[in-house]
Amino acid sequence: MRPGFGKTLLMLLLAGCTPADDPFFDSANPAHCAAIFGLAANGAQQASNSEVADEMVMRATLLAEQHGGAAWIEAITPEALEIAAKMEAANDREAELRWLDECTAQQNTDPAFQARVARR
């Protein structure tokens, strides 16, 4: 992992998503999925559920690795922070879970993700 990668990934992991009726969130957008995985990781950490937190960090990390690592995270951080602000304002946990399910299902079909899970 490159220096600084962990810090920028941590910033991303504090991000969330937007209300369900807002077209800003797109589960086909890897930046948006990284943000929802980050939100889930943060929530799991706060609930002392390290197993779920670790899985979400792994999912976000794989997305980052697939799209350019730390440079990609730095590039998407403003978008992720905007997503987080909108989600905070919406306070829509149902939408968050729906997006998490969509992004998880999408990633589960990715051969690179399947290979990473198989190596665990």
mmCIF file with all atom_site columns, C-alpha atoms in Angstrom:
data_model
loop_
_atom_site.group_PDB
_atom_site.id
_atom_site.type_symbol
_atom_site.label_atom_id
_atom_site.label_alt_id
_atom_site.label_comp_id
_atom_site.label_asym_id
_atom_site.label_entity_id
_atom_site.label_seq_id
_atom_site.pdbx_PDB_ins_code
_atom_site.Cartn_x
_atom_site.Cartn_y
_atom_site.Cartn_z
_atom_site.occupancy
_atom_site.B_iso_or_equiv
_atom_site.pdbx_formal_charge
_atom_site.auth_seq_id
_atom_site.auth_comp_id
_atom_site.auth_asym_id
_atom_site.auth_atom_id
_atom_site.pdbx_PDB_model_num
ATOM 1   C CA . MET A 1 1   ? 0.000   0.000   0.000   1.00 0.00 ? 1   MET A CA 1
ATOM 2   C CA . ARG A 1 2   ? 1.358   3.439   -0.937  1.00 0.00 ? 2   ARG A CA 1
ATOM 3   C CA . PRO A 1 3   ? 2.148   6.031   1.758   1.00 0.00 ? 3   PRO A CA 1
ATOM 4   C CA . GLY A 1 4   ? -0.876  8.202   2.450   1.00 0.00 ? 4   GLY A CA 1
ATOM 5   C CA . PHE A 1 5   ? -3.252  5.599   1.016   1.00 0.00 ? 5   PHE A CA 1
ATOM 6   C CA . GLY A 1 6   ? -4.607  4.662   4.451   1.00 0.00 ? 6   GLY A CA 1
ATOM 7   C CA . LYS A 1 7   ? -5.279  8.286   5.405   1.00 0.00 ? 7   LYS A CA 1
ATOM 8   C CA . THR A 1 8   ? -7.186  9.060   2.223   1.00 0.00 ? 8   THR A CA 1
ATOM 9   C CA . LEU A 1 9   ? -9.069  5.750   2.445   1.00 0.00 ? 9   LEU A CA 1
ATOM 10  C CA . LEU A 1 10  ? -10.052 6.640   6.013   1.00 0.00 ? 10  LEU A CA 1
ATOM 11  C CA . MET A 1 11  ? -11.425 9.986   4.782   1.00 0.00 ? 11  MET A CA 1
ATOM 12  C CA . LEU A 1 12  ? -13.471 8.114   2.204   1.00 0.00 ? 12  LEU A CA 1
ATOM 13  C CA . LEU A 1 13  ? -14.688 5.634   4.814   1.00 0.00 ? 13  LEU A CA 1
ATOM 14  C CA . LEU A 1 14  ? -16.384 8.451   6.675   1.00 0.00 ? 14  LEU A CA 1
ATOM 15  C CA . ALA A 1 15  ? -18.534 9.286   3.642   1.00 0.00 ? 15  ALA A CA 1
ATOM 16  C CA . GLY A 1 16  ? -22.128 8.267   2.920   1.00 0.00 ? 16  GLY A CA 1
ATOM 17  C CA . CYS A 1 17  ? -24.707 8.591   0.123   1.00 0.00 ? 17  CYS A CA 1
ATOM 18  C CA . THR A 1 18  ? -27.741 10.641  -0.954  1.00 0.00 ? 18  THR A CA 1
ATOM 19  C CA . PRO A 1 19  ? -31.535 10.285  -0.679  1.00 0.00 ? 19  PRO A CA 1
ATOM 20  C CA . ALA A 1 20  ? -33.195 7.592   -2.793  1.00 0.00 ? 20  ALA A CA 1
ATOM 21  C CA . ASP A 1 21  ? -35.023 10.059  -5.005  1.00 0.00 ? 21  ASP A CA 1
ATOM 22  C CA . ASP A 1 22  ? -31.841 12.019  -5.725  1.00 0.00 ? 22  ASP A CA 1
ATOM 23  C CA . PRO A 1 23  ? -30.257 10.857  -8.986  1.00 0.00 ? 23  PRO A CA 1
ATOM 24  C CA . PHE A 1 24  ? -26.846 11.791  -7.563  1.00 0.00 ? 24  PHE A CA 1
ATOM 25  C CA . PHE A 1 25  ? -26.346 8.286   -6.161  1.00 0.00 ? 25  PHE A CA 1
ATOM 26  C CA . ASP A 1 26  ? -25.547 5.649   -8.759  1.00 0.00 ? 26  ASP A CA 1
ATOM 27  C CA . SER A 1 27  ? -24.709 2.128   -7.640  1.00 0.00 ? 27  SER A CA 1
ATOM 28  C CA . ALA A 1 28  ? -22.955 1.609   -10.983 1.00 0.00 ? 28  ALA A CA 1
ATOM 29  C CA . ASN A 1 29  ? -20.479 4.338   -10.019 1.00 0.00 ? 29  ASN A CA 1
ATOM 30  C CA . PRO A 1 30  ? -17.537 2.802   -8.106  1.00 0.00 ? 30  PRO A CA 1
ATOM 31  C CA . ALA A 1 31  ? -16.949 6.071   -6.243  1.00 0.00 ? 31  ALA A CA 1
ATOM 32  C CA . HIS A 1 32  ? -20.497 5.964   -4.913  1.00 0.00 ? 32  HIS A CA 1
ATOM 33  C CA . CYS A 1 33  ? -20.126 2.315   -3.885  1.00 0.00 ? 33  CYS A CA 1
ATOM 34  C CA . ALA A 1 34  ? -16.833 3.082   -2.147  1.00 0.00 ? 34  ALA A CA 1
ATOM 35  C CA . ALA A 1 35  ? -18.666 5.797   -0.219  1.00 0.00 ? 35  ALA A CA 1
ATOM 36  C CA . ILE A 1 36  ? -21.500 3.497   0.876   1.00 0.00 ? 36  ILE A CA 1
ATOM 37  C CA . PHE A 1 37  ? -18.990 0.794   1.858   1.00 0.00 ? 37  PHE A CA 1
ATOM 38  C CA . GLY A 1 38  ? -17.233 3.462   3.898   1.00 0.00 ? 38  GLY A CA 1
ATOM 39  C CA . LEU A 1 39  ? -20.455 4.497   5.567   1.00 0.00 ? 39  LEU A CA 1
ATOM 40  C CA . ALA A 1 40  ? -21.195 0.863   6.420   1.00 0.00 ? 40  ALA A CA 1
ATOM 41  C CA . ALA A 1 41  ? -17.661 0.372   7.774   1.00 0.00 ? 41  ALA A CA 1
ATOM 42  C CA . ASN A 1 42  ? -17.983 3.448   9.960   1.00 0.00 ? 42  ASN A CA 1
ATOM 43  C CA . GLY A 1 43  ? -21.366 2.318   11.287  1.00 0.00 ? 43  GLY A CA 1
ATOM 44  C CA . ALA A 1 44  ? -20.069 -1.175  11.997  1.00 0.00 ? 44  ALA A CA 1
ATOM 45  C CA . GLN A 1 45  ? -17.049 0.231   13.827  1.00 0.00 ? 45  GLN A CA 1
ATOM 46  C CA . GLN A 1 46  ? -19.313 2.395   15.961  1.00 0.00 ? 46  GLN A CA 1
ATOM 47  C CA . ALA A 1 47  ? -21.402 -0.689  16.761  1.00 0.00 ? 47  ALA A CA 1
ATOM 48  C CA . SER A 1 48  ? -18.219 -2.649  17.633  1.00 0.00 ? 48  SER A CA 1
ATOM 49  C CA . ASN A 1 49  ? -18.877 -5.093  14.778  1.00 0.00 ? 49  ASN A CA 1
ATOM 50  C CA . SER A 1 50  ? -15.325 -5.519  13.564  1.00 0.00 ? 50  SER A CA 1
ATOM 51  C CA . GLU A 1 51  ? -16.165 -8.391  11.201  1.00 0.00 ? 51  GLU A CA 1
ATOM 52  C CA . VAL A 1 52  ? -18.566 -6.258  9.145   1.00 0.00 ? 52  VAL A CA 1
ATOM 53  C CA . ALA A 1 53  ? -16.269 -3.228  9.393   1.00 0.00 ? 53  ALA A CA 1
ATOM 54  C CA . ASP A 1 54  ? -13.347 -5.280  8.069   1.00 0.00 ? 54  ASP A CA 1
ATOM 55  C CA . GLU A 1 55  ? -15.447 -6.607  5.183   1.00 0.00 ? 55  GLU A CA 1
ATOM 56  C CA . MET A 1 56  ? -16.554 -3.114  4.184   1.00 0.00 ? 56  MET A CA 1
ATOM 57  C CA . VAL A 1 57  ? -12.979 -1.800  4.362   1.00 0.00 ? 57  VAL A CA 1
ATOM 58  C CA . MET A 1 58  ? -11.873 -4.720  2.190   1.00 0.00 ? 58  MET A CA 1
ATOM 59  C CA . ARG A 1 59  ? -14.622 -3.925  -0.333  1.00 0.00 ? 59  ARG A CA 1
ATOM 60  C CA . ALA A 1 60  ? -13.683 -0.238  -0.454  1.00 0.00 ? 60  ALA A CA 1
ATOM 61  C CA . THR A 1 61  ? -9.989  -1.086  -0.674  1.00 0.00 ? 61  THR A CA 1
ATOM 62  C CA . LEU A 1 62  ? -10.542 -3.421  -3.622  1.00 0.00 ? 62  LEU A CA 1
ATOM 63  C CA . LEU A 1 63  ? -12.483 -0.718  -5.454  1.00 0.00 ? 63  LEU A CA 1
ATOM 64  C CA . ALA A 1 64  ? -9.651  1.715   -4.808  1.00 0.00 ? 64  ALA A CA 1
ATOM 65  C CA . GLU A 1 65  ? -7.034  -0.764  -6.016  1.00 0.00 ? 65  GLU A CA 1
ATOM 66  C CA . GLN A 1 66  ? -9.038  -1.447  -9.180  1.00 0.00 ? 66  GLN A CA 1
ATOM 67  C CA . HIS A 1 67  ? -9.390  2.245   -10.017 1.00 0.00 ? 67  HIS A CA 1
ATOM 68  C CA . GLY A 1 68  ? -5.991  3.749   -9.253  1.00 0.00 ? 68  GLY A CA 1
ATOM 69  C CA . GLY A 1 69  ? -5.348  3.451   -5.521  1.00 0.00 ? 69  GLY A CA 1
ATOM 70  C CA . ALA A 1 70  ? -4.603  6.536   -3.469  1.00 0.00 ? 70  ALA A CA 1
ATOM 71  C CA . ALA A 1 71  ? -4.786  8.853   -6.489  1.00 0.00 ? 71  ALA A CA 1
ATOM 72  C CA . TRP A 1 72  ? -8.312  7.631   -7.232  1.00 0.00 ? 72  TRP A CA 1
ATOM 73  C CA . ILE A 1 73  ? -9.381  8.098   -3.625  1.00 0.00 ? 73  ILE A CA 1
ATOM 74  C CA . GLU A 1 74  ? -7.977  11.619  -3.613  1.00 0.00 ? 74  GLU A CA 1
ATOM 75  C CA . ALA A 1 75  ? -9.819  12.361  -6.848  1.00 0.00 ? 75  ALA A CA 1
ATOM 76  C CA . ILE A 1 76  ? -13.177 11.090  -5.570  1.00 0.00 ? 76  ILE A CA 1
ATOM 77  C CA . THR A 1 77  ? -12.949 12.515  -2.048  1.00 0.00 ? 77  THR A CA 1
ATOM 78  C CA . PRO A 1 78  ? -14.809 15.765  -2.883  1.00 0.00 ? 78  PRO A CA 1
ATOM 79  C CA . GLU A 1 79  ? -17.619 13.759  -4.501  1.00 0.00 ? 79  GLU A CA 1
ATOM 80  C CA . ALA A 1 80  ? -17.717 11.357  -1.541  1.00 0.00 ? 80  ALA A CA 1
ATOM 81  C CA . LEU A 1 81  ? -17.910 14.243  0.912   1.00 0.00 ? 81  LEU A CA 1
ATOM 82  C CA . GLU A 1 82  ? -20.791 15.757  -1.094  1.00 0.00 ? 82  GLU A CA 1
ATOM 83  C CA . ILE A 1 83  ? -22.551 12.390  -1.013  1.00 0.00 ? 83  ILE A CA 1
ATOM 84  C CA . ALA A 1 84  ? -21.977 12.182  2.748   1.00 0.00 ? 84  ALA A CA 1
ATOM 85  C CA . ALA A 1 85  ? -23.461 15.630  3.343   1.00 0.00 ? 85  ALA A CA 1
ATOM 86  C CA . LYS A 1 86  ? -26.579 14.772  1.343   1.00 0.00 ? 86  LYS A CA 1
ATOM 87  C CA . MET A 1 87  ? -27.022 11.468  3.144   1.00 0.00 ? 87  MET A CA 1
ATOM 88  C CA . GLU A 1 88  ? -26.586 13.119  6.518   1.00 0.00 ? 88  GLU A CA 1
ATOM 89  C CA . ALA A 1 89  ? -29.289 15.618  5.584   1.00 0.00 ? 89  ALA A CA 1
ATOM 90  C CA . ALA A 1 90  ? -31.633 12.882  4.313   1.00 0.00 ? 90  ALA A CA 1
ATOM 91  C CA . ASN A 1 91  ? -31.160 10.579  7.317   1.00 0.00 ? 91  ASN A CA 1
ATOM 92  C CA . ASP A 1 92  ? -32.601 7.743   5.189   1.00 0.00 ? 92  ASP A CA 1
ATOM 93  C CA . ARG A 1 93  ? -31.282 4.439   6.580   1.00 0.00 ? 93  ARG A CA 1
ATOM 94  C CA . GLU A 1 94  ? -33.534 2.408   4.268   1.00 0.00 ? 94  GLU A CA 1
ATOM 95  C CA . ALA A 1 95  ? -31.921 4.039   1.244   1.00 0.00 ? 95  ALA A CA 1
ATOM 96  C CA . GLU A 1 96  ? -28.457 3.443   2.666   1.00 0.00 ? 96  GLU A CA 1
ATOM 97  C CA . LEU A 1 97  ? -29.212 -0.259  3.120   1.00 0.00 ? 97  LEU A CA 1
ATOM 98  C CA . ARG A 1 98  ? -30.707 -0.496  -0.370  1.00 0.00 ? 98  ARG A CA 1
ATOM 99  C CA . TRP A 1 99  ? -27.598 1.087   -1.907  1.00 0.00 ? 99  TRP A CA 1
ATOM 100 C CA . LEU A 1 100 ? -25.336 -1.088  0.196   1.00 0.00 ? 100 LEU A CA 1
ATOM 101 C CA . ASP A 1 101 ? -27.211 -4.156  -1.058  1.00 0.00 ? 101 ASP A CA 1
ATOM 102 C CA . GLU A 1 102 ? -26.966 -2.955  -4.684  1.00 0.00 ? 102 GLU A CA 1
ATOM 103 C CA . CYS A 1 103 ? -23.243 -2.224  -4.450  1.00 0.00 ? 103 CYS A CA 1
ATOM 104 C CA . THR A 1 104 ? -22.535 -5.461  -2.579  1.00 0.00 ? 104 THR A CA 1
ATOM 105 C CA . ALA A 1 105 ? -24.448 -7.540  -5.135  1.00 0.00 ? 105 ALA A CA 1
ATOM 106 C CA . GLN A 1 106 ? -22.671 -5.802  -7.989  1.00 0.00 ? 106 GLN A CA 1
ATOM 107 C CA . GLN A 1 107 ? -19.252 -6.319  -6.430  1.00 0.00 ? 107 GLN A CA 1
ATOM 108 C CA . ASN A 1 108 ? -20.041 -9.949  -5.606  1.00 0.00 ? 108 ASN A CA 1
ATOM 109 C CA . THR A 1 109 ? -20.318 -10.657 -9.349  1.00 0.00 ? 109 THR A CA 1
ATOM 110 C CA . ASP A 1 110 ? -16.902 -9.094  -10.084 1.00 0.00 ? 110 ASP A CA 1
ATOM 111 C CA . PRO A 1 111 ? -14.295 -11.810 -10.832 1.00 0.00 ? 111 PRO A CA 1
ATOM 112 C CA . ALA A 1 112 ? -11.536 -9.735  -9.171  1.00 0.00 ? 112 ALA A CA 1
ATOM 113 C CA . PHE A 1 113 ? -13.597 -9.525  -5.992  1.00 0.00 ? 113 PHE A CA 1
ATOM 114 C CA . GLN A 1 114 ? -14.376 -13.247 -6.111  1.00 0.00 ? 114 GLN A CA 1
ATOM 115 C CA . ALA A 1 115 ? -10.656 -14.012 -6.485  1.00 0.00 ? 115 ALA A CA 1
ATOM 116 C CA . ARG A 1 116 ? -9.799  -11.786 -3.516  1.00 0.00 ? 116 ARG A CA 1
ATOM 117 C CA . VAL A 1 117 ? -12.419 -13.484 -1.320  1.00 0.00 ? 117 VAL A CA 1
ATOM 118 C CA . ALA A 1 118 ? -11.178 -16.923 -2.393  1.00 0.00 ? 118 ALA A CA 1
ATOM 119 C CA . ARG A 1 119 ? -7.636  -16.004 -1.263  1.00 0.00 ? 119 ARG A CA 1
ATOM 120 C CA . ARG A 1 120 ? -8.830  -15.012 2.228   1.00 0.00 ? 120 ARG A CA 1
#
